[in-house]
mmCIF file of C-alpha atoms (C1' of nucleotides) in Angstrom:
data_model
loop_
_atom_site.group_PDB
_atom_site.id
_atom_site.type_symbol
_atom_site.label_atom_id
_atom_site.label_comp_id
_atom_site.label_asym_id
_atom_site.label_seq_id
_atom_site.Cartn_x
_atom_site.Cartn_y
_atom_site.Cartn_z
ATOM 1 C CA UNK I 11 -18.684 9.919 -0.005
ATOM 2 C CA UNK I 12 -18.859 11.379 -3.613
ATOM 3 C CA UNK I 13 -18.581 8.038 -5.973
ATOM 4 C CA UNK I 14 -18.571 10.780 -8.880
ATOM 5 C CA UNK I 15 -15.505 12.355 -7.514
ATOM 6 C CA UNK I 16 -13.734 8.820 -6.553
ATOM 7 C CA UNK I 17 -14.550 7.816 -10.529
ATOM 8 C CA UNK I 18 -12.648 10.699 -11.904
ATOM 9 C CA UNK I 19 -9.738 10.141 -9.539
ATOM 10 C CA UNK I 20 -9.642 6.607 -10.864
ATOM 11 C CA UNK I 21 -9.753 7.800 -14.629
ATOM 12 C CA UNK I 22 -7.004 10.627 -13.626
ATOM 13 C CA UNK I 23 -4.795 8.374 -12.221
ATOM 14 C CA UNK I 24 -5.249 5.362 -14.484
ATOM 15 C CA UNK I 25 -3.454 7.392 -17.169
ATOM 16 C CA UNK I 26 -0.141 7.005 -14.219
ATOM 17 C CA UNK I 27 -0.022 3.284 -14.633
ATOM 18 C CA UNK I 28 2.757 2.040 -16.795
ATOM 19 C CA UNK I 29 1.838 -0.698 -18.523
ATOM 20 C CA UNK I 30 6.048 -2.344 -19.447
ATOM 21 C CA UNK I 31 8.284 -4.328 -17.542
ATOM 22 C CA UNK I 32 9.965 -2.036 -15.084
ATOM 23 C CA UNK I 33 11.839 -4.334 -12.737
ATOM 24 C CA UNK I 34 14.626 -2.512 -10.426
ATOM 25 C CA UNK I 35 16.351 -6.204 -10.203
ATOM 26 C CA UNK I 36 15.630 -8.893 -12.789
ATOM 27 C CA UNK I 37 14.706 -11.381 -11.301
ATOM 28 C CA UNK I 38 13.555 -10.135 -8.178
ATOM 29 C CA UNK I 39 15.246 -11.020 -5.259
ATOM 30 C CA UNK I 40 12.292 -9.991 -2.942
ATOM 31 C CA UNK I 41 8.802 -10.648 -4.078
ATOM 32 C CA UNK I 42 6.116 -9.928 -1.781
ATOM 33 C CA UNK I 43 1.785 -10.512 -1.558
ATOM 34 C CA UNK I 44 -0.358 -8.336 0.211
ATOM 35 C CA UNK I 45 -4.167 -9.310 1.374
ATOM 36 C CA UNK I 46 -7.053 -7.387 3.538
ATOM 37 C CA UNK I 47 -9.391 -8.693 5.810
ATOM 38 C CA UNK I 48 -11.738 -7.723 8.411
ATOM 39 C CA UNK I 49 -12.857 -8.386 11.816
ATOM 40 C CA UNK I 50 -15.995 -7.829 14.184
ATOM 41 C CA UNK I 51 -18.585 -7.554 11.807
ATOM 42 C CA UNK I 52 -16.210 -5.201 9.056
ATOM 43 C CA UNK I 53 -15.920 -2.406 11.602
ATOM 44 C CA UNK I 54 -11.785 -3.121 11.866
ATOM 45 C CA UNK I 55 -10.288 -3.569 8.662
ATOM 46 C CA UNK I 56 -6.959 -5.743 8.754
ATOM 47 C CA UNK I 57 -4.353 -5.849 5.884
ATOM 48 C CA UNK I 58 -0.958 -7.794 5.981
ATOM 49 C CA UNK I 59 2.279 -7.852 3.464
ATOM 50 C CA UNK I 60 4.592 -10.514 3.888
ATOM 51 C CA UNK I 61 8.050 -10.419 2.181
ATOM 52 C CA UNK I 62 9.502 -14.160 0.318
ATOM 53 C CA UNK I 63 12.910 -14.634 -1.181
ATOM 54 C CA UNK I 64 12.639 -15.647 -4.748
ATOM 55 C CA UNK I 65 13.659 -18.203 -6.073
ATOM 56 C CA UNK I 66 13.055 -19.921 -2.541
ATOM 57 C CA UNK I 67 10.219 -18.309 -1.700
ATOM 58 C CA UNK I 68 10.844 -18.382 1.885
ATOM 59 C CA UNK I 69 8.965 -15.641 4.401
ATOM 60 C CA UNK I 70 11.524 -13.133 5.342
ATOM 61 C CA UNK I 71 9.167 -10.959 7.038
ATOM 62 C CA UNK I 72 5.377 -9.863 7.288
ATOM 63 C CA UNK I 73 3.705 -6.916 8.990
ATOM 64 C CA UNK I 74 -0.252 -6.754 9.815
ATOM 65 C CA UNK I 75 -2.108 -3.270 10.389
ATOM 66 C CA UNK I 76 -5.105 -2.839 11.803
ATOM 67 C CA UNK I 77 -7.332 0.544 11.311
ATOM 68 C CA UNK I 78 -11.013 1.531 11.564
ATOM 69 C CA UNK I 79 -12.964 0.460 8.266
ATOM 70 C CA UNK I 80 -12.991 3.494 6.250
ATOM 71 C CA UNK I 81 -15.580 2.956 3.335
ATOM 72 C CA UNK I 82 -18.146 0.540 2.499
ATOM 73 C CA UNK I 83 -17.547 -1.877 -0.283
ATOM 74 C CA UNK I 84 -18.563 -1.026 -3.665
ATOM 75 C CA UNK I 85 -17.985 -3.444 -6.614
ATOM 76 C CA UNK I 86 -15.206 -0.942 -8.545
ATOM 77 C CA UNK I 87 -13.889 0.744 -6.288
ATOM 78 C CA UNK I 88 -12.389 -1.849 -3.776
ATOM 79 C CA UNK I 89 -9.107 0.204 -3.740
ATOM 80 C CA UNK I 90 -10.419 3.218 -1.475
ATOM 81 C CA UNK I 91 -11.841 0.105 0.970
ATOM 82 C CA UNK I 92 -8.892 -1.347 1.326
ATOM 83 C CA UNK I 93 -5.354 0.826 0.567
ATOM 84 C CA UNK I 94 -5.401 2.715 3.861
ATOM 85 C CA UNK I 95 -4.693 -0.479 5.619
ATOM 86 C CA UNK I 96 -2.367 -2.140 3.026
ATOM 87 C CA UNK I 97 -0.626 1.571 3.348
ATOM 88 C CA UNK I 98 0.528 1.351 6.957
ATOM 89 C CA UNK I 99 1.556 -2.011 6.827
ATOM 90 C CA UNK I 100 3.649 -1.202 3.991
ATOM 91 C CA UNK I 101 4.752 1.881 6.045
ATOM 92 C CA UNK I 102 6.159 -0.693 8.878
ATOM 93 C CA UNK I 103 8.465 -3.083 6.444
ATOM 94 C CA UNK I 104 11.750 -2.982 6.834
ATOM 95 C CA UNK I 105 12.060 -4.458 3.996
ATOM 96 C CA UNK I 106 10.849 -3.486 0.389
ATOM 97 C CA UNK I 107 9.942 -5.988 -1.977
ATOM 98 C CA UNK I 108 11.047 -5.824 -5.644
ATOM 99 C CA UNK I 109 7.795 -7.141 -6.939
ATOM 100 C CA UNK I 110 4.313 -7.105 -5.082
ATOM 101 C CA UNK I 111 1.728 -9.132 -5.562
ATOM 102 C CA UNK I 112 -2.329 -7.920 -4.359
ATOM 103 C CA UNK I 113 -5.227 -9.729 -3.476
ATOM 104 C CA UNK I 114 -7.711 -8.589 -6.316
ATOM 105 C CA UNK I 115 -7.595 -6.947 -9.819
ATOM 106 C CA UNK I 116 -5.478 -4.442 -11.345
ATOM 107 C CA UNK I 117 -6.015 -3.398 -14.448
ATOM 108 C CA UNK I 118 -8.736 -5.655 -15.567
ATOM 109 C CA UNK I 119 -11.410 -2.578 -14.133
ATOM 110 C CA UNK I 120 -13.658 -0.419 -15.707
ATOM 111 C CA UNK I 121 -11.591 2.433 -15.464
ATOM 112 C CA UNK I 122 -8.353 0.337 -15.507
ATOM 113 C CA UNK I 123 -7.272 0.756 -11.987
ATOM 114 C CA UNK I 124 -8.035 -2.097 -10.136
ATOM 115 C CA UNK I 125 -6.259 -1.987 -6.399
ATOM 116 C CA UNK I 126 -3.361 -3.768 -7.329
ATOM 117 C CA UNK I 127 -2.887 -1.073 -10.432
ATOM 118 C CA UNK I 128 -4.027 1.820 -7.811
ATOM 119 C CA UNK I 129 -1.772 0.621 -4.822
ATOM 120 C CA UNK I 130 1.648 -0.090 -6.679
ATOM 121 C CA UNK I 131 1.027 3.831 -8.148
ATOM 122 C CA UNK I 132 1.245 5.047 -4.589
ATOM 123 C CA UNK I 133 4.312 2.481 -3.358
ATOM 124 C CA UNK I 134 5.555 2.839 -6.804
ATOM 125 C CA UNK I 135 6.330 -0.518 -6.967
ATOM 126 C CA UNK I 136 5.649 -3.274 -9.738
ATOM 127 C CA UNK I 137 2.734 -5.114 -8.728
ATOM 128 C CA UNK I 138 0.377 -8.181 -10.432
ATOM 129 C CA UNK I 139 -2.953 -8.126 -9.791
ATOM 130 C CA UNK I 140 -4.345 -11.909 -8.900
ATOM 131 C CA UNK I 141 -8.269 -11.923 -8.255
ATOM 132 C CA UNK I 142 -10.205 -14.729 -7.906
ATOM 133 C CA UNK I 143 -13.224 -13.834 -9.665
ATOM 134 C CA UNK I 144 -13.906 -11.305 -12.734
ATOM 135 C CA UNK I 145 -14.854 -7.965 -12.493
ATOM 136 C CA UNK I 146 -15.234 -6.773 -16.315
ATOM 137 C CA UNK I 147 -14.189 -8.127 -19.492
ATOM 138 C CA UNK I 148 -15.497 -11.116 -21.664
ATOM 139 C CA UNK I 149 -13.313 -14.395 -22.215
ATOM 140 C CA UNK I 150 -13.225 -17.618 -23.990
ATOM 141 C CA UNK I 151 -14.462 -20.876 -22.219
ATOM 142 C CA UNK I 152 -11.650 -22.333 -20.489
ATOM 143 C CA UNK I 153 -10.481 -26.004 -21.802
ATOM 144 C CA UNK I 154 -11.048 -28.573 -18.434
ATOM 145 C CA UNK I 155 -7.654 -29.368 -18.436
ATOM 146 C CA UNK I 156 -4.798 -27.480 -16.185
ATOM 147 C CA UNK I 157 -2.748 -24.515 -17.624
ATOM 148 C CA UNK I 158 -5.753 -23.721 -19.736
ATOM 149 C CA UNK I 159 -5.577 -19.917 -20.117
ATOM 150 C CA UNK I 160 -7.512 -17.219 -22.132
ATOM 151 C CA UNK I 161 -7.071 -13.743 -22.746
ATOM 152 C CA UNK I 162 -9.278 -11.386 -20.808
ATOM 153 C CA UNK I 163 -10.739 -8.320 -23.030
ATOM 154 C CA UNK I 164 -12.446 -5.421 -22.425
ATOM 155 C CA UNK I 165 -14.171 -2.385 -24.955
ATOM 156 C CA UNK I 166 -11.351 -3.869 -27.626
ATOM 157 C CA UNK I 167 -8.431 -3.951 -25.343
ATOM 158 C CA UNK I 168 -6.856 -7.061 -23.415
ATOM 159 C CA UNK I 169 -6.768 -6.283 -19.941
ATOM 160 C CA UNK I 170 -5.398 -9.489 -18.857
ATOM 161 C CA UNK I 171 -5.279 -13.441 -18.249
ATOM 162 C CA UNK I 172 -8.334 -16.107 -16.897
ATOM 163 C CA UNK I 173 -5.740 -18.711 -16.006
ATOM 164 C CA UNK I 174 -6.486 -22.049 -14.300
ATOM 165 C CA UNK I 175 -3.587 -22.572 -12.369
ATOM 166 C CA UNK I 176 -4.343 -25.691 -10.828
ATOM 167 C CA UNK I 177 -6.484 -28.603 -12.140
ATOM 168 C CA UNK I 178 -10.438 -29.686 -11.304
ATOM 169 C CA UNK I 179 -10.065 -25.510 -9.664
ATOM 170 C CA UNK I 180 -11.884 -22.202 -10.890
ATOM 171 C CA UNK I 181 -9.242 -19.929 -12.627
ATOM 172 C CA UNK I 182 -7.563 -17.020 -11.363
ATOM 173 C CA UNK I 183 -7.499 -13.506 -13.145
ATOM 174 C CA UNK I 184 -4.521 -12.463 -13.444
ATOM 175 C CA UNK I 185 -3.565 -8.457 -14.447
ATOM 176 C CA UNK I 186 -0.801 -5.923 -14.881
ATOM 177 C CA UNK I 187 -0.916 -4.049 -12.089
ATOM 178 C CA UNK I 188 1.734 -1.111 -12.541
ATOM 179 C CA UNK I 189 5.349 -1.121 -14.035
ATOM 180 C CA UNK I 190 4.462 -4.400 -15.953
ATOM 181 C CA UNK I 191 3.141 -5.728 -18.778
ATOM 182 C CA UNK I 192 0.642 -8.620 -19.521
ATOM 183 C CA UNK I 193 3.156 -11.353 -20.491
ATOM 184 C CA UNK I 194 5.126 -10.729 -17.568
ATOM 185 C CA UNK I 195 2.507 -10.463 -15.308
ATOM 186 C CA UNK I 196 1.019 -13.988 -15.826
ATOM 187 C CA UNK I 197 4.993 -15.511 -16.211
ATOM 188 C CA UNK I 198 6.161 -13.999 -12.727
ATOM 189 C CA UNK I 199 2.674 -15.600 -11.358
ATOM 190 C CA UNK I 200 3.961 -18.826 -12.786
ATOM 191 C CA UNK I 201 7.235 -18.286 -11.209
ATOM 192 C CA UNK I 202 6.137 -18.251 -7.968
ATOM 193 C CA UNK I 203 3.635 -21.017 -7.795
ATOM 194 C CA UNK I 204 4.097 -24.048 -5.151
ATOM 195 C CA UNK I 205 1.465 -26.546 -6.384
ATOM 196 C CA UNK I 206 -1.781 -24.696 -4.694
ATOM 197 C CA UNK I 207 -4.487 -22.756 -6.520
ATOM 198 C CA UNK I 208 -2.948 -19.349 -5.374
ATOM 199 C CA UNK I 209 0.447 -18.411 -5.786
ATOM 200 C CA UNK I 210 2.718 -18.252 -2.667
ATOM 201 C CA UNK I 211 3.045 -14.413 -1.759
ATOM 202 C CA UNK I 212 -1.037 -14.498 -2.287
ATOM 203 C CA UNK I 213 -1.489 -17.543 0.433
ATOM 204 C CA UNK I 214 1.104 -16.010 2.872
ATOM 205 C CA UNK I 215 -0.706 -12.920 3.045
ATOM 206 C CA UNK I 216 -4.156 -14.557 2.907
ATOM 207 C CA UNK I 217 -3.039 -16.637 5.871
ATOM 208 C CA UNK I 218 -1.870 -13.641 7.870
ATOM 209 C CA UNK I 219 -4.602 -11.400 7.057
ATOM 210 C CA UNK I 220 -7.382 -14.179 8.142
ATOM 211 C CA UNK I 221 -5.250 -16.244 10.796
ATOM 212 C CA UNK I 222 -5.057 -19.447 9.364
ATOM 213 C CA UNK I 223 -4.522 -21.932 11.789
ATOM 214 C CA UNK I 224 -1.380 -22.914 9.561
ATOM 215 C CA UNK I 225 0.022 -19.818 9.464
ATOM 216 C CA UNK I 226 -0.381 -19.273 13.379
ATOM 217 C CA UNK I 227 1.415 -22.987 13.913
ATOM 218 C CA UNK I 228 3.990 -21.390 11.803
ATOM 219 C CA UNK I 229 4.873 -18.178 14.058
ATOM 220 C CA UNK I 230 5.032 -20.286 16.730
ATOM 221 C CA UNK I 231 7.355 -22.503 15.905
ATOM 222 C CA UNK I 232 9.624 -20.045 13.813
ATOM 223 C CA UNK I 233 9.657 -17.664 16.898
ATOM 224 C CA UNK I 234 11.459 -20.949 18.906
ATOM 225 C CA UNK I 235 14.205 -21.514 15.954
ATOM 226 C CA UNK I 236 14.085 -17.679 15.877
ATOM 227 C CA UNK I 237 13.303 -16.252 12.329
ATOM 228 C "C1'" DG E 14 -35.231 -0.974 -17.567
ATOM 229 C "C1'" DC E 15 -32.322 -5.179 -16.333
ATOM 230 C "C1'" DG E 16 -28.404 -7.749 -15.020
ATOM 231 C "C1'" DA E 17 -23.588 -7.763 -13.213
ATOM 232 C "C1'" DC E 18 -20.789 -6.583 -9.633
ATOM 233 C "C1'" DA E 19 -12.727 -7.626 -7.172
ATOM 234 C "C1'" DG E 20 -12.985 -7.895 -1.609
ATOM 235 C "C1'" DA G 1 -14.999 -10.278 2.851
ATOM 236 C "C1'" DT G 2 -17.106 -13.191 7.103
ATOM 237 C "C1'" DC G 3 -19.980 -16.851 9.757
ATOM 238 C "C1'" DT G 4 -19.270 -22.496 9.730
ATOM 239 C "C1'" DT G 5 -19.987 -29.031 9.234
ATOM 240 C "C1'" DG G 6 -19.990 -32.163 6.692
ATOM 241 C "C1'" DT G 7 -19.154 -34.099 2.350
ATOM 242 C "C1'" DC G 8 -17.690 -35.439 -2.305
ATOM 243 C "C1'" DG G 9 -13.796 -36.502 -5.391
ATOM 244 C "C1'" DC G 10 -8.966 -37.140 -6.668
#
DNA sequence: GCGACAG
DNA sequence: ATCTTGTCGC
């Protein structure tokens, strides 16, 4: 693979993202969080999308793909690792979510296109990017207390939020990822929190792609009462 | 040259 | 990311 050729693409299609609010519906009435994982020693790469109402935040529906690992991971370029997968689940909804949220940042990257910026370009779809460590950029020491929240800069530019959404927990980073701006970003994060560290559509998907026990309690009951 | 480095 | 038990603190 030619990590030369994959940069350029980046810095080609980083000039695509649109960084204002482009909502089809506002508010969304489908919101949705998408997360990767892997299986027998990375060789099977899994990714699932699972679709919540808003404002109840309910499941609705999820799909899980599972392919053949396609690249190696390499800090900064995550997205060609992982969108193949996240692709043909999407492919397999029935449903299409107003809003998407992704496991990991968007543009808060080097070349500002994080996999969150990268993968609502090719859904074209609004998406946040919610990551769970930093990549790039240089913030101010968080205050200890909950809420606190810093801009996150990079060569001059904010590229997004250090955020600690729950108390005594490390922060989250929190990034436009297409069709969105900043402010929005980290307000529709805070719309759709239910008292954990990560936001709902983030731990639904995180618990399908890694098979919680919790989430696989869950199926089975819900395919009794038949959702 | 050295350190940093999403998942 | 994944492999895994107990443990500390609210």
């Amino acid at each position: 693979m030619d990590i030369q050729a994959l940069r350029h693409q980046q810095m080609m299609r980083a000039k695509e993202i649109i960084r204002t609010d482009d909502f089809e519906v506002m508010p969304p009435r489908l919101i949705a969080g998408a997360d990767v994982g892997f299986e027998q020693g990375g060789d099977v790469t899994r990714a699932a999308i699972v679709i919540l109402e808003y404002p109840s935040l309910k499941p609705v529906e999820f799909k899980l793909a599972r392919i053949a690992t396609q690249m190696p991971y390499i800090p900064g370029f995550l997205s060609f690792r992982e969108t193949p997968a996240l692709l043909q689940a999407w492919s397999q909804l029935e449903l299409k979510p107003n809003l998407l949220y992704v496991d990991g940042h968007g543009i808060s990257h080097p070349r500002r296109l994080g996999i969150a910026s990268h993968f609502g370009l090719l859904v074209d779809t609004p998406t946040i990017g919610v990551a769970k460590k930093r990549l790039c950029g240089e913030y101010m020491p968080l205050d200890a207390g909950p809420d606190a929240c810093q801009p996150l800069h990079h060569k001059d530019e904010q590229i997004g939020w250090v955020w600690r959404s729950k108390a005594r927990c490390n922060p989250l980073f929190i990034s436009a990822g297409h069709r969105i701006s900043h402010d929005t970003a980290l307000q529709w994060v805070k719309n759709v929190m239910a008292g954990y560290r990560l936001p709902e559509p983030t731990r639904w998907a995180d618990a399908i792609a890694s098979r919680r026990p919790a989430f696989l309690r869950w199926q089975q009951d819900n395919r009794i009462t038949g959702l």
